[in-house]
Short mmCIF file of C-alpha atoms and ligand atoms in Angstrom, two decimals:
data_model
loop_
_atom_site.label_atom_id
_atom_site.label_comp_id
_atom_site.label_asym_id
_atom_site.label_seq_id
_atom_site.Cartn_x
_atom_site.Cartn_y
_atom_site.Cartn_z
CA UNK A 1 21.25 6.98 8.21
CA UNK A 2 19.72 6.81 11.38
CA UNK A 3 15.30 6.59 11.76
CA UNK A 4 15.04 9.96 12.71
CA UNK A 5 16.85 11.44 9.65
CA UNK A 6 14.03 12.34 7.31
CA UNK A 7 16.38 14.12 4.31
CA UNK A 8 14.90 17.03 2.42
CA UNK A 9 14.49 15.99 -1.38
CA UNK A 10 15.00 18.95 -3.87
CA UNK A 11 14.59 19.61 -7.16
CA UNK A 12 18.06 17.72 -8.15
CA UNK A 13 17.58 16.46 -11.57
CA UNK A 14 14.95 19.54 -12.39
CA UNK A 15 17.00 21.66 -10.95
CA UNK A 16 15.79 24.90 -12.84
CA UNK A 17 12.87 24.64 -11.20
CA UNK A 18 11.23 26.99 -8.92
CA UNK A 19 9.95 26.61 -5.40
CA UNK A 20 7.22 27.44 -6.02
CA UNK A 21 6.74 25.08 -9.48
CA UNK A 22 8.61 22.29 -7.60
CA UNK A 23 5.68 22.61 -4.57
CA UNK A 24 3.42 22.57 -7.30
CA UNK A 25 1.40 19.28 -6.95
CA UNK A 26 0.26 20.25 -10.84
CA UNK A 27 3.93 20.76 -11.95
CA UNK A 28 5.22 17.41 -10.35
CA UNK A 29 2.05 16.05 -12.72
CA UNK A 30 3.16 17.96 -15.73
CA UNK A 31 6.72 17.08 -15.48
CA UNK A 32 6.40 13.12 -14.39
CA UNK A 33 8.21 10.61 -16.52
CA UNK A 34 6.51 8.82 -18.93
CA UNK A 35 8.35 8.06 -21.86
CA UNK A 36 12.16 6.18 -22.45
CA UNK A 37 13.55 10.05 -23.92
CA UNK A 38 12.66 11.23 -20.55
CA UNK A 39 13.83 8.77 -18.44
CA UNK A 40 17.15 8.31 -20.41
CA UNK A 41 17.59 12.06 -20.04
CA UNK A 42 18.31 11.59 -16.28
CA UNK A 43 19.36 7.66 -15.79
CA UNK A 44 21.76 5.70 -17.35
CA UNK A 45 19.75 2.87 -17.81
CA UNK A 46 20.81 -1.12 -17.91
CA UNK A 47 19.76 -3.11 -20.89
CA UNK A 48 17.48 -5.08 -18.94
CA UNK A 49 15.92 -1.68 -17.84
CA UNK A 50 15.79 -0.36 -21.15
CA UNK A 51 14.30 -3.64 -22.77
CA UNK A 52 11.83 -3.17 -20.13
CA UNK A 53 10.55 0.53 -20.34
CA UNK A 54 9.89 0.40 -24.43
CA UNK A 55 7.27 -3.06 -23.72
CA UNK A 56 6.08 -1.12 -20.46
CA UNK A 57 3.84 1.38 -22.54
CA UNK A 58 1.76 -1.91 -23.51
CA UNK A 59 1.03 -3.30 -20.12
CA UNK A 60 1.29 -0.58 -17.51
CA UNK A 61 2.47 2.73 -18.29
CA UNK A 62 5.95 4.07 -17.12
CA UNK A 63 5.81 7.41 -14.48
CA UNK A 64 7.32 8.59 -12.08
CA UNK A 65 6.94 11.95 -10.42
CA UNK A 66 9.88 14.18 -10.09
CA UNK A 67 9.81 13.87 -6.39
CA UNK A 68 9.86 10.12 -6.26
CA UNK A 69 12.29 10.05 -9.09
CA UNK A 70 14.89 11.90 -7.35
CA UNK A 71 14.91 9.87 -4.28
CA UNK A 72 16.64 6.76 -6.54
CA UNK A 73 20.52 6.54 -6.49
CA UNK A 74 21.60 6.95 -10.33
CA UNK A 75 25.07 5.18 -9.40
CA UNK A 76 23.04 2.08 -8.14
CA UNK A 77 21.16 -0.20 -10.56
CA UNK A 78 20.06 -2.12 -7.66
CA UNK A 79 18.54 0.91 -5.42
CA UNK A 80 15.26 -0.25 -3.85
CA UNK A 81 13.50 3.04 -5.21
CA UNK A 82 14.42 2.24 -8.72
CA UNK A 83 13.49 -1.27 -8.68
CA UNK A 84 10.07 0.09 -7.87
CA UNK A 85 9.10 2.19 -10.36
CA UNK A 86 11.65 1.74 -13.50
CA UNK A 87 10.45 -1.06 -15.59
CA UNK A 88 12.67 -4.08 -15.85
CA UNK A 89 12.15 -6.74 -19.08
CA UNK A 90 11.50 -9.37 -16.19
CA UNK A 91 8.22 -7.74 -16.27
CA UNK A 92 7.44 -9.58 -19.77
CA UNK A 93 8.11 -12.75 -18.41
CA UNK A 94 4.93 -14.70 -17.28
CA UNK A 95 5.72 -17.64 -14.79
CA UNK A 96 2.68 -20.35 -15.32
CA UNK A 97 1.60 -19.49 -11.72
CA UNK A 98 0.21 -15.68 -12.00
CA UNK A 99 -2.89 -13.98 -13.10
CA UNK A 100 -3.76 -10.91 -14.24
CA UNK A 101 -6.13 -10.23 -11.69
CA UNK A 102 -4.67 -12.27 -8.54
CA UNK A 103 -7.19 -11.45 -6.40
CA UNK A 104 -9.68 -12.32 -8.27
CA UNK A 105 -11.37 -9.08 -8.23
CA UNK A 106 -13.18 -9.18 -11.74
CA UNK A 107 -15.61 -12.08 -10.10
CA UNK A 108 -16.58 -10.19 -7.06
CA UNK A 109 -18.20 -7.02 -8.58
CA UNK A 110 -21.74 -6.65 -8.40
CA UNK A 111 -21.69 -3.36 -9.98
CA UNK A 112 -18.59 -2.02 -11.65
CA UNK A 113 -15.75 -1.23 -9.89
CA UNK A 114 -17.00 -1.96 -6.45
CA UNK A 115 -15.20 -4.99 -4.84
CA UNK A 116 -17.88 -6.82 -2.73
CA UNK A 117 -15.78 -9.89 -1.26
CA UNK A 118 -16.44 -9.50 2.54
CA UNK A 119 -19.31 -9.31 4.81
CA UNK A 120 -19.60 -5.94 5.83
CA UNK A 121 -17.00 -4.09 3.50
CA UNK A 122 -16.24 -3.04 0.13
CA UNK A 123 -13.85 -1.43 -1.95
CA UNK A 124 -14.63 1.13 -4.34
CA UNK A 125 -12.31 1.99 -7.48
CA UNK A 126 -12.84 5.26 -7.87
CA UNK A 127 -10.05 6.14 -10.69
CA UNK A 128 -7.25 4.02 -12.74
CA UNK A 129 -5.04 6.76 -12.80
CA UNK A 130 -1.98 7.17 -10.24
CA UNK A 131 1.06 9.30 -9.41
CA UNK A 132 3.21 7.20 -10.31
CA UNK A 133 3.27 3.57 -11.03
CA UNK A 134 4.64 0.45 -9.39
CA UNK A 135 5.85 -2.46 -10.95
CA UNK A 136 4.36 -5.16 -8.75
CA UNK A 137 0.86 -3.31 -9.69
CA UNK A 138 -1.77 -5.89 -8.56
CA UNK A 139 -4.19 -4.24 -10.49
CA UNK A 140 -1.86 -3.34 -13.72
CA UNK A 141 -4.64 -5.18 -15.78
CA UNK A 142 -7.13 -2.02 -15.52
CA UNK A 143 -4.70 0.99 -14.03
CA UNK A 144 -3.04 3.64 -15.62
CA UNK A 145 -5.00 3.12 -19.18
CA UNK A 146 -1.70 1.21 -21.09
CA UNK A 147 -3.25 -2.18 -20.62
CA UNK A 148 -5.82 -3.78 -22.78
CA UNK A 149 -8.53 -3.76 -19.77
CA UNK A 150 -10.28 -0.70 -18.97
CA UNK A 151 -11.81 0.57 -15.57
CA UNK A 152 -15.23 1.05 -15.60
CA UNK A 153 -16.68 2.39 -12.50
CA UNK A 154 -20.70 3.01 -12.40
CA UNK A 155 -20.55 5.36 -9.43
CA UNK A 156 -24.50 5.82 -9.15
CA UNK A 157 -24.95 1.91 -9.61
CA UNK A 158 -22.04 1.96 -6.56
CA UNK A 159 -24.18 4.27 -4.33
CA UNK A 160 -27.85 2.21 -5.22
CA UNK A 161 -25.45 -1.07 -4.45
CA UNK A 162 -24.96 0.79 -0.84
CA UNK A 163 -28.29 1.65 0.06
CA UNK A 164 -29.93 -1.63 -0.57
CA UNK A 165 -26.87 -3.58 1.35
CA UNK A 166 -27.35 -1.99 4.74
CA UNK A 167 -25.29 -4.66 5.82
CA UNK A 168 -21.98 -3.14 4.27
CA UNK A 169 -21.14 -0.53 7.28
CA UNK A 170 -16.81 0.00 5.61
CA UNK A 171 -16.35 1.53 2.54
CA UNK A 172 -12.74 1.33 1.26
CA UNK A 173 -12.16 4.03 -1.79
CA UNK A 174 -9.55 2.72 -4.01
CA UNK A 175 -8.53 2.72 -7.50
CA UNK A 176 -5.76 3.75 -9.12
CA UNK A 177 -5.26 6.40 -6.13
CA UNK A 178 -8.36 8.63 -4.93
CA UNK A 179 -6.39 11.11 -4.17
CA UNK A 180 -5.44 11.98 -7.53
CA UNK A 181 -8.63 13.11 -8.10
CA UNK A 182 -9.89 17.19 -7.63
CA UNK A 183 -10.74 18.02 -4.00
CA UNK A 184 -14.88 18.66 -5.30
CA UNK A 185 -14.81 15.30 -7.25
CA UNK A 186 -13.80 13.37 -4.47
CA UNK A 187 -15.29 15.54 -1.92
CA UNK A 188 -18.65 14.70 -3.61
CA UNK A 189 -18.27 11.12 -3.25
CA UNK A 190 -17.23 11.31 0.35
CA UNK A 191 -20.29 13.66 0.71
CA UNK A 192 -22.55 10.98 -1.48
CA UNK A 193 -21.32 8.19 0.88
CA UNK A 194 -22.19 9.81 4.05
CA UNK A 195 -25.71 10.37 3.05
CA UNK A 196 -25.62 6.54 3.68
CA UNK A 197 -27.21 5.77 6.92
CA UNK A 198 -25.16 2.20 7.22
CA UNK A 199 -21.75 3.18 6.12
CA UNK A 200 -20.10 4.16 9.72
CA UNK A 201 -16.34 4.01 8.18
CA UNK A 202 -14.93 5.27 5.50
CA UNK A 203 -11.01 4.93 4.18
CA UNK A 204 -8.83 5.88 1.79
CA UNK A 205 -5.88 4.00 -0.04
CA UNK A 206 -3.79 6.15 -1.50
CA UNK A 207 0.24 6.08 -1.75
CA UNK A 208 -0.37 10.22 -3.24
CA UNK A 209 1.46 11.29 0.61
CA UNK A 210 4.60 8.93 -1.17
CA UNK A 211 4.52 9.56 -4.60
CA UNK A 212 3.32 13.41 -4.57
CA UNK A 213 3.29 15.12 -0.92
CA UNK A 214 2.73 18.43 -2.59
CA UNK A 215 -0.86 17.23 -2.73
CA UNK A 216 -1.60 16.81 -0.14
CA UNK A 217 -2.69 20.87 0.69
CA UNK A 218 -4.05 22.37 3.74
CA UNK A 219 -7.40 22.48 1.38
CA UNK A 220 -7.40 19.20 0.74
CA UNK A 221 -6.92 17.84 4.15
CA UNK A 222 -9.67 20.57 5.56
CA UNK A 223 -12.28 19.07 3.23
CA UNK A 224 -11.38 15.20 4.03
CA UNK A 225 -11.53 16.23 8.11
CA UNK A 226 -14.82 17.18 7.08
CA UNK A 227 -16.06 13.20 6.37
CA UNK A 228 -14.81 11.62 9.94
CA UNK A 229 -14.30 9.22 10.90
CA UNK A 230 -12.40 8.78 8.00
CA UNK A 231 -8.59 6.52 8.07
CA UNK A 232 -6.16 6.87 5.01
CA UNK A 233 -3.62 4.04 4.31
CA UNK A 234 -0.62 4.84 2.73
CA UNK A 235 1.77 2.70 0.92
CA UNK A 236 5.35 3.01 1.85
CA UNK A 237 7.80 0.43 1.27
CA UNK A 238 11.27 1.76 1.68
CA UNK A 239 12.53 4.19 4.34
CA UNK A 240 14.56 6.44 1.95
CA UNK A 241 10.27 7.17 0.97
CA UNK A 242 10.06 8.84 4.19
CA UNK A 243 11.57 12.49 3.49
CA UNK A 244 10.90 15.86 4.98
CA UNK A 245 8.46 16.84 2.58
CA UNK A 246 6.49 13.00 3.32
CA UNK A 247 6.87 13.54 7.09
CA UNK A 248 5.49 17.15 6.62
CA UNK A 249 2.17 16.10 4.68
CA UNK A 250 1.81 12.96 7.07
CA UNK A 251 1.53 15.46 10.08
CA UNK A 252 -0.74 17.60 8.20
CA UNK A 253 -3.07 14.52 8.14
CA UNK A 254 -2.54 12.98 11.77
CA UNK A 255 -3.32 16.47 12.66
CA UNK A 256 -6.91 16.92 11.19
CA UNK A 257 -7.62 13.27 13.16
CA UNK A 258 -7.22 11.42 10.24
CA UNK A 259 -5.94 7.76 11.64
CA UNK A 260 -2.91 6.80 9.38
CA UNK A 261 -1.99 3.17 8.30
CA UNK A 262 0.49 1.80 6.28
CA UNK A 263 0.40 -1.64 3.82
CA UNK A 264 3.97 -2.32 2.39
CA UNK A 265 4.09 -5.54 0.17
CA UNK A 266 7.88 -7.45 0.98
CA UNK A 267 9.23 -7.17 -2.56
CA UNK A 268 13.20 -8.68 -3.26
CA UNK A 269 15.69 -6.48 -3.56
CA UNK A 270 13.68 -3.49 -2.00
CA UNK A 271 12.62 -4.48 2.00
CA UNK A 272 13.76 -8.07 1.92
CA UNK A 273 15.87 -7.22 5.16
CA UNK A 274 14.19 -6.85 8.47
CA UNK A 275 16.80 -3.95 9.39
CA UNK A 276 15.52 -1.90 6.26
CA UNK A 277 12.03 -2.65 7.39
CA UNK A 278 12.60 -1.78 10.81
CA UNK A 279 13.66 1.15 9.89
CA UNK A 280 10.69 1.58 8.10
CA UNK A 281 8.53 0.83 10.77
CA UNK A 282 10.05 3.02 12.97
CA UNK A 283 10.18 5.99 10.51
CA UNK A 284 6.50 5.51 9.97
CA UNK A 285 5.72 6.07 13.21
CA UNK A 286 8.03 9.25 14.32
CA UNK A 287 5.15 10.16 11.39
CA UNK A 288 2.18 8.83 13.40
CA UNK A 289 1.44 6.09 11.15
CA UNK A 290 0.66 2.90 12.28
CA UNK A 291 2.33 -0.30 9.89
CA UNK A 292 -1.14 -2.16 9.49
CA UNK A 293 -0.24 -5.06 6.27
CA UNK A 294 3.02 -6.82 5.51
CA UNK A 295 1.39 -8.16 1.72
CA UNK A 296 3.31 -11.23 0.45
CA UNK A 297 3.41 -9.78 -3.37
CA UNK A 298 0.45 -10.83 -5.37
CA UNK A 299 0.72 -13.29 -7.97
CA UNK A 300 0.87 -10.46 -10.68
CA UNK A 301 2.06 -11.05 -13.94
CA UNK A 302 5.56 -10.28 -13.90
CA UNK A 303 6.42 -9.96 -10.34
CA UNK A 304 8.56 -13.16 -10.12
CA UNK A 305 11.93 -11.04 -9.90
CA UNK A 306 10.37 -8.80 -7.23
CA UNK A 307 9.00 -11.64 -5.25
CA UNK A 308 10.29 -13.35 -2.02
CA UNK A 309 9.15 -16.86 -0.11
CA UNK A 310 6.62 -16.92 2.59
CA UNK A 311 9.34 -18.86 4.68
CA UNK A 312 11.69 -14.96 3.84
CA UNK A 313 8.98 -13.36 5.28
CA UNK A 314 7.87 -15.40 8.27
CA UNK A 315 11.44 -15.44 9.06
CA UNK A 316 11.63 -11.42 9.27
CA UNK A 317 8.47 -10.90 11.06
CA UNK A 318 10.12 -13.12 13.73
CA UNK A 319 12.62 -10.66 14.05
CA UNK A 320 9.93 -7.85 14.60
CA UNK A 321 7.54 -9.48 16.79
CA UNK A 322 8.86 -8.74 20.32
CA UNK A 323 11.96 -7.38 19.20
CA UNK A 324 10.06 -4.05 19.18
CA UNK A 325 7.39 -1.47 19.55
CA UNK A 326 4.20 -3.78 18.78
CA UNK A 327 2.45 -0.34 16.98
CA UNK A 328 5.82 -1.25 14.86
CA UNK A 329 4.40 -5.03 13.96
CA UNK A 330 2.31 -5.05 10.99
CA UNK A 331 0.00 -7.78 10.41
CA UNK A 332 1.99 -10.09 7.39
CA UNK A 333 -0.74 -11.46 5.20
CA UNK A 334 -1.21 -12.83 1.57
CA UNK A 335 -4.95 -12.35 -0.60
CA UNK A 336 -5.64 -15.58 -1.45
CA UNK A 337 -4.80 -16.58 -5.08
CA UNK A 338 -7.86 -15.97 -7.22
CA UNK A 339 -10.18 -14.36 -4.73
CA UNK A 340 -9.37 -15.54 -0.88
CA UNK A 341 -9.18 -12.24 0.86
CA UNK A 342 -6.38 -11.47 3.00
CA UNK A 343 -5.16 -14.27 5.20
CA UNK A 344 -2.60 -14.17 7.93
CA UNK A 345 0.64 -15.93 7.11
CA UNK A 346 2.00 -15.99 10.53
CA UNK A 347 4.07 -16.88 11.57
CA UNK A 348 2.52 -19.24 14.49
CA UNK A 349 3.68 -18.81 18.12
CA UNK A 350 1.71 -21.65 19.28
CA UNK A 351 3.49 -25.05 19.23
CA UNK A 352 1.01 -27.58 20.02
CA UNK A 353 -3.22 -27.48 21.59
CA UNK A 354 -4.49 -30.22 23.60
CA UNK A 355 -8.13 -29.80 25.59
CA UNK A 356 -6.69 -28.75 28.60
CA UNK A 357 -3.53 -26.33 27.69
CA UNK A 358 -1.70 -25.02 24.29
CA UNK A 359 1.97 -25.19 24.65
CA UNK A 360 3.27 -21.43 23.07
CA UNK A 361 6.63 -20.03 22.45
CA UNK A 362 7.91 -16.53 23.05
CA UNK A 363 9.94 -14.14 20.51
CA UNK A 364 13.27 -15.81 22.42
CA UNK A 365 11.82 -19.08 21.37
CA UNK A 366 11.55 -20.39 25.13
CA UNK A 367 8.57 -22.42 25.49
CA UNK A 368 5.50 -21.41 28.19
CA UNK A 369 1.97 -23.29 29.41
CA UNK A 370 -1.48 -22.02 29.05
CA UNK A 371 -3.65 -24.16 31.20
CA UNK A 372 -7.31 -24.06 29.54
CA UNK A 373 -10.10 -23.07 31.72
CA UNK A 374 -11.83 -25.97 32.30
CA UNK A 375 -16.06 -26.02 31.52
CA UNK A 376 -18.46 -26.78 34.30
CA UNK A 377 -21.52 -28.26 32.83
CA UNK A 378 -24.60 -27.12 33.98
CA UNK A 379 -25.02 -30.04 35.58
CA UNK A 380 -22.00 -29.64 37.98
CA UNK A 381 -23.26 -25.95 38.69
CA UNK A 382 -26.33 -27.34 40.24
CA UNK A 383 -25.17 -30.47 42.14
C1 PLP B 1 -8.34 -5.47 1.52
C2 PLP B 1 -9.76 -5.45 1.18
C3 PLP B 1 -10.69 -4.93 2.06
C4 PLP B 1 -10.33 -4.39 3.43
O1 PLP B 1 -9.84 -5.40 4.26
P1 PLP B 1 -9.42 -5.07 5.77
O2 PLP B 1 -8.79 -6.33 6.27
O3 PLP B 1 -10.68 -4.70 6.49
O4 PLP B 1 -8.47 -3.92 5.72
C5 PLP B 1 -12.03 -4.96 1.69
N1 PLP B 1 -12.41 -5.46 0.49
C6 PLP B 1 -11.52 -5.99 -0.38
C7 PLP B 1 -12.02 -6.55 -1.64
C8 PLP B 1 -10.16 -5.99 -0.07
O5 PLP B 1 -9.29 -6.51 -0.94
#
């Protein structure tokens, strides 16, 4: 498959289904997956798999929409789709190192559910509901309602937060995925936020465009053009995601101005190859979205079957940096383990600093000179 195939995905397993129910972002809702009858009904599933999806219901809940569902290859246990969204018994296995909330989000809320960890920005969890939901959750411990946290979000006590921290100027809406919620609900908290003289940015995180394109309507994407400047940043991690149907919503959003983004977390077994995520990258932007954050998987509960090495991933963004397009280049970064923030993991073209020069290498490796500027005192100036 070549980056500029972008393969129509029917109604295959549903296949009595309409059109018009199948382009039904309401009937793709109705008919997800939730339950082991329903997923053993249309995949033969491996013990470990199986194990997996009857403890899932107690941590975070199984679905998967139809849509997503049908893009995994039922003759492969290993397919990168399925390893996303199928629960695996790995899941129940805690390694001493992770946390339930790896980011240490819980000790950075002010109010509840806004995320005040940086200067001038917050994010603002605005639902704990999702299309669909991934494995590698970093915020299983309060999405999708199966855990034993809940998601309280004091929207007013949000908004007061906001006007008395004039300082905050990015609001990030999060959750769970925003877009899962009705155009006038979320169209009313856009509308809320912009009554906010010191908020100049506003973004979405959503992976809805992935999970459920059908949602994303011509009414939809006329109200959001309405809060600009307003970015949305997808989640894509494979580049079997990127069908007709994605493509087709994507440009439906690039086209009202909306600047797209896209954070994939490196995850074994799914995008551990720099080929796959080239592709990726490259697929992303025939769509007009711009790779923004290469995540290093959060220390989630769980996730130790799903996660690579920093060293894995420094080595493949080596491969990307210079190799091509820089729009193609996502910045590869890791939230530091109980409440860092994101920091860059590299890797490091600069070899050595001194005073007077820093000694750099290119993408071929070959090794190049910066002479520092040297600084006149003010003394000199005047002689
Ligand atoms: C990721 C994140 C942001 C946004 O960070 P950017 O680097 O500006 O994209 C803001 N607040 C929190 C708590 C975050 O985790």
């Amino acid at each position: 498959m070549s980056a500029r195939d972008f393969a129509a995905n029917p109604p295959g397993a549903w296949g009595s289904a309409t059109p018009e129910q199948w382009n039904d972002p309401a009937w793709q809702l109705r008919n997800r997956i939730q339950n082991l009858e329903q997923l053993e009904l249309r995949l033969a599933l491996t013990p470990e798999e199986r194990a997996g999806t009857i403890l899932a219901g107690k941590k975070l809940a199984l679905g998967i929409t139809p849509h997503f569902f049908n893009l995994i290859d039922k003759d492969d246990p290993d397919c990168p789709i399925r390893r996303q969204v199928v629960p695996r018994i790995e899941e129940s296995v805690t390694n001493p190192d992770e946390l339930t909330d790896p980011c240490g989000e819980d000790s950075h809320m002010p109010v509840a559910g806004l995320v005040h960890r940086y200067p001038d920005r917050v994010l603002l969890l605005v639902t704990d509901r999702c299309a669909s939901y991934c494995r590698y959750c970093t915020r299983s411990r309060v999405v999708s309602g199966a855990g034993e946290q809940e998601l309280s979000v004091d929207l007013e006590g949000a908004f007061a937060y906001l006007e008395k921290h004039p300082e905050i100027r990015d609001v990030l809406l999060s959750g769970g995925d925003p877009l899962l919620l009705a155009d006038a609900k979320l169209d009313a908290i856009l509308t809320r936020l912009r009554k906010i003289p010191s908020i100049e940015f506003v973004r979405i995180g959503s992976r809805i465009p992935i999970f459920l394109p059908q949602r994303i309507t011509p009414e939809l994407v006329a109200m959001l053009r309405k809060h600009h400047p307003l970015f949305l940043s997808i989640h894509s991690n494979h580049p079997k995601e990127l069908t007709a149907e994605v493509r087709a919503a994507l440009e439906r959003l690039a086209d009202a101005g909306i600047p797209l983004g896209n954070q994939s977390v490196l995850l074994r077994g799914v995008n551990d190859r720099v080929e796959t995520l080239k592709e990726l990258y490259h697929k992303l932007l025939l769509c007009r979205v711009r790779p923004y954050y290469l995540y290093q998987c959060d220390l989630i509960t769980g996730s130790a079957h799903l996660r690579t090495t920093i060293r894995e991933g420094q080595e493949m963004m080596e491969q990307l940096r210079g190799h091509t397009t820089g729009y193609a280049v996502p910045t590869y970064v890791v939230d530091g383990p109980g409440g860092g923030g994101k920091i860059p993991i590299g890797p490091s073209y600069i070899v050595g600093m001194a005073d007077d020069r820093v000694i750099l290498k290119n993408y071929r490796g070959d090794v190049y000179e910066y002479p520092e500027v040297g600084q006149p005192s003010p003394a000199d100036l005047t002689r």
